[in-house]
Amino acid sequence: MAGAQAASAVGLVLMATALLQCLAVGAATSHTVGGSSGWTIPPNATLYPDWAASQTFAVGDTLVFDFVTGTHDVMEVAKSDYESCSAANPIGSTITTGPATVSITSTGEHYYICGFTGHCAAGQKLSITVASSSSTPSPPPTSTGSNGPTPSVTPGSDAAASLLPSGVKATVALLLLISLAFLP
Ligand SMILES: *[C@@H]1O[C@H](CO)[C@@H](O)[C@H](O)[C@H]1NC(C)=O
Ligand SMILES: [Cu+2]
């Protein structure tokens, strides 16, 4: 029946749309700390706070600390050490080679300072807040589940998206789109 064919076509479109949205949501962003200023002693204490406020950070994104090896370093620290500029208790290992790429692996607040004497106190410090994925505007639900089988991958499902490498997702989405072209 034409109805059944139309229904399956709609189902395929929904699945393809969901997969493409997962691709978009899953795209990691690379944030160059301080923008063109890079990771340095800032001309003023608001450079890094202003820069951080201009960014939206997500798990899976990366921070790029752009500095010349030997002139600065990067260490993640606790909030209290960020505030007091104490380099005594870094979280993990101190990164001494620049430019340095740091992956964001968890939500919440993260604090970074330069451990060179006086640099943090002069403003070379960064605090970021990484929101949970729910902060990403998600499309309204397309189905309540009462009208037939629903795609197993739902829009905005990061858990499902993270199960597959993006290359696989792209291939699946492409195959779905191609199959649409051959529907009567
Ligand atoms: C701080 O320095 C940055 C980089 O030079 C500049 O873009 C920004 O306008 C400055 N902010 C203030 C408040 O002076
Ligand atoms: Cu420094």
Coordinates of N, CA and C in Angstrom, one line a residue, residues 25 27-29 31 56-62 103-107 129-133 135-136:
V25 N 25.9 17.3 16.8 CA 26.0 17.4 18.2 C 27.4 16.9 18.6
A27 N 30.1 16.9 17.1 CA 31.3 17.6 16.5 C 32.1 18.3 17.6
A28 N 33.3 17.9 17.8 CA 34.1 18.5 18.9 C 34.7 19.8 18.4
T29 N 34.7 20.8 19.4 CA 35.2 22.1 19.1 C 36.6 22.3 19.7
H31 N 39.1 24.9 21.1 CA 39.1 26.3 21.6 C 40.6 26.7 21.8
T56 N 31.5 28.3 24.4 CA 30.7 27.3 24.9 C 31.5 26.0 24.9
F57 N 31.7 25.5 26.1 CA 32.6 24.3 26.2 C 31.7 23.0 26.4
A58 N 32.1 22.0 25.8 CA 31.4 20.7 25.9 C 32.4 19.6 26.1
V59 N 32.0 18.5 26.7 CA 32.8 17.3 26.9 C 33.2 16.8 25.5
G60 N 34.4 16.5 25.3 CA 34.9 16.1 23.9 C 35.6 17.2 23.2
D61 N 35.4 18.5 23.6 CA 36.1 19.6 23.0 C 37.5 19.6 23.5
T62 N 38.4 20.4 22.8 CA 39.8 20.5 23.3 C 40.1 22.0 23.5
S103 N 42.3 17.8 26.3 CA 40.9 17.4 26.1 C 40.0 17.6 27.3
I104 N 38.8 18.1 27.0 CA 37.8 18.2 28.1 C 37.1 16.9 28.2
T105 N 37.2 16.3 29.4 CA 36.7 15.0 29.6 C 35.5 14.9 30.6
S106 N 35.2 16.0 31.2 CA 34.1 16.0 32.2 C 33.5 17.3 32.3
T107 N 32.2 17.3 32.7 CA 31.5 18.5 32.9 C 31.9 19.2 34.2
T129 N 33.7 26.6 32.6 CA 32.6 25.8 33.0 C 32.1 25.0 31.8
V130 N 32.1 23.7 32.0 CA 31.7 22.8 30.9 C 30.3 22.3 31.3
A131 N 29.3 22.7 30.4 CA 27.9 22.3 30.7 C 27.7 20.9 30.3
S132 N 26.7 20.3 30.9 CA 26.3 18.9 30.4 C 25.6 19.1 29.1
S133 N 25.5 18.0 28.4 CA 25.0 18.0 27.0 C 23.6 18.6 26.9
S135 N 22.5 21.2 27.8 CA 22.4 22.7 27.5 C 22.3 22.9 26.0
T136 N 22.7 21.9 25.2 CA 22.5 22.0 23.8 C 21.0 22.0 23.5

